[in-house]
């Protein structure tokens, strides 16, 4: 029977533990190159985000370390969103995450990006924002049943101002108006905010015929409760 000295056992455990418990650094994806090299265990870092990607641009525009609004990055995001066939769908998914940031400054920057896109990206973007799936994410920010208790008053006021401005400026987007009126009925919005910016929205452009659009009715707002509004929103009074 083999005999291990104390030092040998300690070395074995240390080596085994070190090998077995290697951790992948957060936000960094390691990918194997076995198939490329034929040598197992060789790893490389995944390629960083491309500078022209929407993800990279929204990160630059909403970076919490920004000292002020980065208008070049904000406008760049809007321009890139307009260029991509599925830019509005992709852009709203990215924005839905950013506007709910627990960091006030990051959320305010994201809401500014959203506001800028609504004024410059036309009908395709308006249609995506005016769907249940996105409106739901905005409502969560001001609803005390979701993120309303942790969201700052500044962020909640900005959300309400945006929804009201779209209700006034985009009367054809009926779901936006319905969502805003629902917040008023529940007492979350006490009175209409005063709008300081009366800049008109961009003239709508036709939607591409070959774009992929999901069935918005599958993404209804589902704020807990049993009272159903005529629009399909389900909210707790």
CSV table of C-alpha atoms in Angstrom, one decimal:
chain,number,residue,atom,x,y,z
A,1,UNK,CA,0.0,0.0,0.0
A,2,UNK,CA,1.5,3.3,-1.0
A,3,UNK,CA,2.5,5.7,1.7
A,4,UNK,CA,2.0,9.5,1.3
A,5,UNK,CA,3.9,11.9,3.4
A,6,UNK,CA,2.0,14.9,4.8
A,7,UNK,CA,3.7,17.2,2.4
A,8,UNK,CA,2.9,15.0,-0.6
A,9,UNK,CA,-0.8,14.8,0.3
A,10,UNK,CA,-1.0,18.6,0.9
A,11,UNK,CA,0.6,19.1,-2.5
A,12,UNK,CA,-1.8,16.7,-4.2
A,13,UNK,CA,-4.9,18.3,-2.6
A,14,UNK,CA,-3.6,21.8,-3.4
A,15,UNK,CA,-3.0,20.8,-7.0
A,16,UNK,CA,-6.3,19.0,-7.4
A,17,UNK,CA,-8.3,21.8,-5.8
A,18,UNK,CA,-6.5,24.5,-7.9
A,19,UNK,CA,-7.2,22.6,-11.1
A,20,UNK,CA,-10.8,21.7,-10.3
A,21,UNK,CA,-11.9,25.1,-9.0
A,22,UNK,CA,-10.7,27.3,-11.7
A,23,UNK,CA,-13.3,30.0,-12.2
A,24,UNK,CA,-14.2,31.8,-15.4
A,25,UNK,CA,-13.9,35.5,-14.8
A,26,UNK,CA,-17.2,37.3,-14.8
A,27,UNK,CA,-18.4,38.8,-18.1
A,28,UNK,CA,-15.6,36.9,-19.9
A,29,UNK,CA,-16.5,33.9,-22.0
A,30,UNK,CA,-13.8,31.3,-22.5
A,31,UNK,CA,-14.0,29.1,-25.5
A,32,UNK,CA,-12.1,25.9,-26.3
A,33,UNK,CA,-9.7,25.7,-29.2
A,34,UNK,CA,-9.4,21.9,-29.2
A,35,UNK,CA,-10.9,21.5,-32.6
A,36,UNK,CA,-8.7,24.2,-34.0
A,37,UNK,CA,-5.4,23.0,-32.5
A,38,UNK,CA,-6.0,19.3,-31.7
A,39,UNK,CA,-4.5,20.0,-28.3
A,40,UNK,CA,-6.9,19.8,-25.4
A,41,UNK,CA,-7.2,22.5,-22.7
A,42,UNK,CA,-6.1,25.4,-24.8
A,43,UNK,CA,-8.4,28.3,-24.3
A,44,UNK,CA,-8.8,31.8,-25.7
A,45,UNK,CA,-10.9,34.8,-24.8
A,46,UNK,CA,-14.0,35.4,-26.9
A,47,UNK,CA,-13.9,38.4,-29.2
A,48,UNK,CA,-15.0,41.7,-27.7
A,49,UNK,CA,-18.2,43.5,-28.9
A,50,UNK,CA,-17.8,45.1,-32.2
A,51,UNK,CA,-17.6,48.9,-32.0
A,52,UNK,CA,-20.5,49.2,-34.5
A,53,UNK,CA,-22.8,46.8,-32.7
A,54,UNK,CA,-25.9,48.1,-30.9
A,55,UNK,CA,-24.7,46.5,-27.7
A,56,UNK,CA,-21.4,48.5,-27.8
A,57,UNK,CA,-23.1,51.7,-28.6
A,58,UNK,CA,-25.8,51.5,-25.9
A,59,UNK,CA,-23.0,50.6,-23.3
A,60,UNK,CA,-21.1,53.7,-24.3
A,61,UNK,CA,-24.2,55.9,-24.2
A,62,UNK,CA,-25.3,54.7,-20.8
A,63,UNK,CA,-22.0,54.1,-19.0
A,64,UNK,CA,-22.5,55.0,-15.3
A,65,UNK,CA,-19.0,56.6,-15.4
A,66,UNK,CA,-20.1,59.2,-18.0
A,67,UNK,CA,-19.8,62.7,-16.5
A,68,UNK,CA,-22.5,64.0,-18.8
A,69,UNK,CA,-24.8,62.9,-21.6
A,70,UNK,CA,-22.8,61.5,-24.5
A,71,UNK,CA,-24.7,62.9,-27.4
A,72,UNK,CA,-22.4,61.4,-30.0
A,73,UNK,CA,-22.9,57.9,-28.6
A,74,UNK,CA,-26.7,58.5,-28.2
A,75,UNK,CA,-27.1,59.6,-31.8
A,76,UNK,CA,-24.8,56.9,-33.0
A,77,UNK,CA,-27.0,54.3,-31.4
A,78,UNK,CA,-30.1,55.8,-33.0
A,79,UNK,CA,-28.4,55.8,-36.4
A,80,UNK,CA,-27.3,52.2,-36.1
A,81,UNK,CA,-30.7,51.2,-35.0
A,82,UNK,CA,-32.2,52.7,-38.1
A,83,UNK,CA,-29.7,50.9,-40.4
A,84,UNK,CA,-30.4,47.4,-39.1
A,85,UNK,CA,-33.3,45.5,-40.5
A,86,UNK,CA,-34.2,44.3,-37.0
A,87,UNK,CA,-32.8,47.3,-35.2
A,88,UNK,CA,-36.0,48.4,-33.5
A,89,UNK,CA,-36.7,44.9,-32.1
A,90,UNK,CA,-33.1,44.5,-30.9
A,91,UNK,CA,-32.8,48.1,-29.7
A,92,UNK,CA,-36.0,47.9,-27.5
A,93,UNK,CA,-34.7,44.7,-25.9
A,94,UNK,CA,-31.4,46.4,-25.0
A,95,UNK,CA,-33.2,49.6,-23.7
A,96,UNK,CA,-35.7,47.6,-21.6
A,97,UNK,CA,-32.8,46.3,-19.6
A,98,UNK,CA,-31.0,49.6,-19.3
A,99,UNK,CA,-33.9,51.7,-18.2
A,100,UNK,CA,-34.5,49.4,-15.2
A,101,UNK,CA,-30.9,49.8,-13.9
A,102,UNK,CA,-30.7,50.3,-10.1
A,103,UNK,CA,-28.2,53.1,-10.8
A,104,UNK,CA,-30.1,56.3,-11.3
A,105,UNK,CA,-27.6,57.9,-13.7
A,106,UNK,CA,-27.5,54.8,-16.0
A,107,UNK,CA,-31.3,54.6,-16.1
A,108,UNK,CA,-31.6,58.4,-16.8
A,109,UNK,CA,-29.1,58.1,-19.7
A,110,UNK,CA,-31.0,55.1,-21.1
A,111,UNK,CA,-34.3,57.0,-20.9
A,112,UNK,CA,-32.7,59.8,-22.8
A,113,UNK,CA,-31.5,57.4,-25.5
A,114,UNK,CA,-35.1,56.1,-25.7
A,115,UNK,CA,-36.5,59.6,-25.9
A,116,UNK,CA,-34.0,60.5,-28.7
A,117,UNK,CA,-34.8,57.3,-30.7
A,118,UNK,CA,-38.5,58.0,-30.4
A,119,UNK,CA,-37.9,61.4,-32.0
A,120,UNK,CA,-35.6,60.3,-34.7
A,121,UNK,CA,-36.2,56.6,-35.6
A,122,UNK,CA,-39.7,56.8,-37.1
A,123,UNK,CA,-42.6,54.4,-37.3
A,124,UNK,CA,-40.7,51.1,-37.0
A,125,UNK,CA,-39.4,52.1,-33.6
A,126,UNK,CA,-42.7,53.6,-32.5
A,127,UNK,CA,-44.4,50.3,-33.2
A,128,UNK,CA,-42.0,48.3,-31.0
A,129,UNK,CA,-42.2,50.8,-28.1
A,130,UNK,CA,-46.0,50.7,-28.5
A,131,UNK,CA,-46.3,47.0,-27.9
A,132,UNK,CA,-47.3,45.3,-24.6
A,133,UNK,CA,-43.9,43.7,-24.2
A,134,UNK,CA,-42.0,47.1,-23.9
A,135,UNK,CA,-44.7,49.1,-22.2
A,136,UNK,CA,-44.8,46.4,-19.5
A,137,UNK,CA,-41.1,47.1,-18.8
A,138,UNK,CA,-41.8,50.8,-18.4
A,139,UNK,CA,-44.8,50.3,-16.2
A,140,UNK,CA,-42.7,48.1,-13.9
A,141,UNK,CA,-40.4,51.1,-13.2
A,142,UNK,CA,-43.2,53.2,-11.7
A,143,UNK,CA,-45.4,50.4,-10.2
A,144,UNK,CA,-45.0,49.8,-6.4
A,145,UNK,CA,-45.7,46.1,-7.1
A,146,UNK,CA,-42.5,45.8,-9.1
A,147,UNK,CA,-39.6,48.3,-9.2
A,148,UNK,CA,-41.4,51.4,-8.1
A,149,UNK,CA,-40.2,51.2,-4.5
A,150,UNK,CA,-36.5,51.1,-5.5
A,151,UNK,CA,-36.7,53.5,-8.5
A,152,UNK,CA,-35.7,57.1,-7.8
A,153,UNK,CA,-38.3,59.8,-8.1
A,154,UNK,CA,-36.3,61.3,-10.9
A,155,UNK,CA,-36.4,58.1,-13.0
A,156,UNK,CA,-40.1,57.6,-12.3
A,157,UNK,CA,-40.9,61.2,-13.3
A,158,UNK,CA,-38.9,60.8,-16.5
A,159,UNK,CA,-40.8,57.6,-17.4
A,160,UNK,CA,-44.2,59.3,-16.8
A,161,UNK,CA,-43.1,62.4,-18.8
A,162,UNK,CA,-42.1,60.2,-21.8
A,163,UNK,CA,-45.3,58.2,-21.8
A,164,UNK,CA,-47.4,61.3,-21.6
A,165,UNK,CA,-45.4,63.0,-24.4
A,166,UNK,CA,-45.9,60.0,-26.6
A,167,UNK,CA,-49.6,60.0,-25.8
A,168,UNK,CA,-49.8,63.6,-27.0
A,169,UNK,CA,-47.4,63.3,-29.9
A,170,UNK,CA,-48.2,59.8,-31.2
A,171,UNK,CA,-52.0,59.5,-31.0
A,172,UNK,CA,-52.0,56.5,-33.4
A,173,UNK,CA,-50.0,54.4,-30.9
A,174,UNK,CA,-53.2,53.5,-28.9
A,175,UNK,CA,-51.5,51.1,-26.5
A,176,UNK,CA,-49.3,53.8,-25.2
A,177,UNK,CA,-52.3,56.0,-24.4
A,178,UNK,CA,-54.1,53.0,-22.8
A,179,UNK,CA,-51.1,52.3,-20.6
A,180,UNK,CA,-50.8,55.9,-19.5
A,181,UNK,CA,-54.5,56.2,-18.7
A,182,UNK,CA,-54.3,53.0,-16.7
A,183,UNK,CA,-51.6,54.5,-14.6
A,184,UNK,CA,-53.8,57.5,-13.9
A,185,UNK,CA,-56.7,55.4,-13.0
A,186,UNK,CA,-54.6,53.5,-10.5
A,187,UNK,CA,-53.4,56.7,-8.9
A,188,UNK,CA,-49.7,56.2,-9.9
A,189,UNK,CA,-50.0,59.3,-12.1
A,190,UNK,CA,-51.7,62.1,-10.1
A,191,UNK,CA,-51.6,64.7,-12.9
A,192,UNK,CA,-50.3,65.2,-16.3
A,193,UNK,CA,-46.7,66.5,-16.3
A,194,UNK,CA,-45.8,69.8,-18.0
A,195,UNK,CA,-43.9,69.1,-21.2
A,196,UNK,CA,-41.1,71.5,-21.9
A,197,UNK,CA,-40.0,70.0,-25.2
A,198,UNK,CA,-42.6,70.4,-27.9
A,199,UNK,CA,-40.4,69.2,-30.7
A,200,UNK,CA,-42.5,67.2,-33.2
A,201,UNK,CA,-41.8,63.5,-33.9
A,202,UNK,CA,-40.2,62.5,-37.1
A,203,UNK,CA,-42.5,61.7,-40.0
A,204,UNK,CA,-43.2,57.9,-40.0
A,205,UNK,CA,-41.5,55.7,-42.5
A,206,UNK,CA,-42.9,52.5,-44.0
A,207,UNK,CA,-42.1,49.3,-42.3
A,208,UNK,CA,-39.8,46.9,-44.3
A,209,UNK,CA,-41.8,44.1,-45.8
A,210,UNK,CA,-39.3,41.4,-45.0
A,211,UNK,CA,-38.7,42.3,-41.3
A,212,UNK,CA,-39.6,39.7,-38.7
A,213,UNK,CA,-42.2,40.9,-36.3
A,214,UNK,CA,-43.4,38.8,-33.4
A,215,UNK,CA,-47.0,38.5,-32.3
A,216,UNK,CA,-47.3,41.3,-29.7
A,217,UNK,CA,-50.5,39.8,-28.3
A,218,UNK,CA,-48.3,37.1,-26.7
A,219,UNK,CA,-46.6,39.7,-24.5
A,220,UNK,CA,-49.5,41.4,-22.6
A,221,UNK,CA,-48.8,43.5,-19.6
A,222,UNK,CA,-49.3,41.2,-16.6
A,223,UNK,CA,-49.2,43.3,-13.5
A,224,UNK,CA,-50.7,41.1,-10.8
A,225,UNK,CA,-54.4,41.2,-10.1
A,226,UNK,CA,-57.7,40.2,-11.5
A,227,UNK,CA,-59.1,43.4,-12.8
A,228,UNK,CA,-58.9,43.4,-16.6
A,229,UNK,CA,-58.9,46.6,-18.6
A,230,UNK,CA,-60.6,46.7,-22.0
A,231,UNK,CA,-57.2,47.0,-23.7
A,232,UNK,CA,-56.0,43.7,-22.4
A,233,UNK,CA,-53.8,45.1,-19.6
A,234,UNK,CA,-54.1,43.2,-16.3
A,235,UNK,CA,-53.4,45.3,-13.3
A,236,UNK,CA,-53.8,45.3,-9.6
A,237,UNK,CA,-55.9,48.2,-8.2
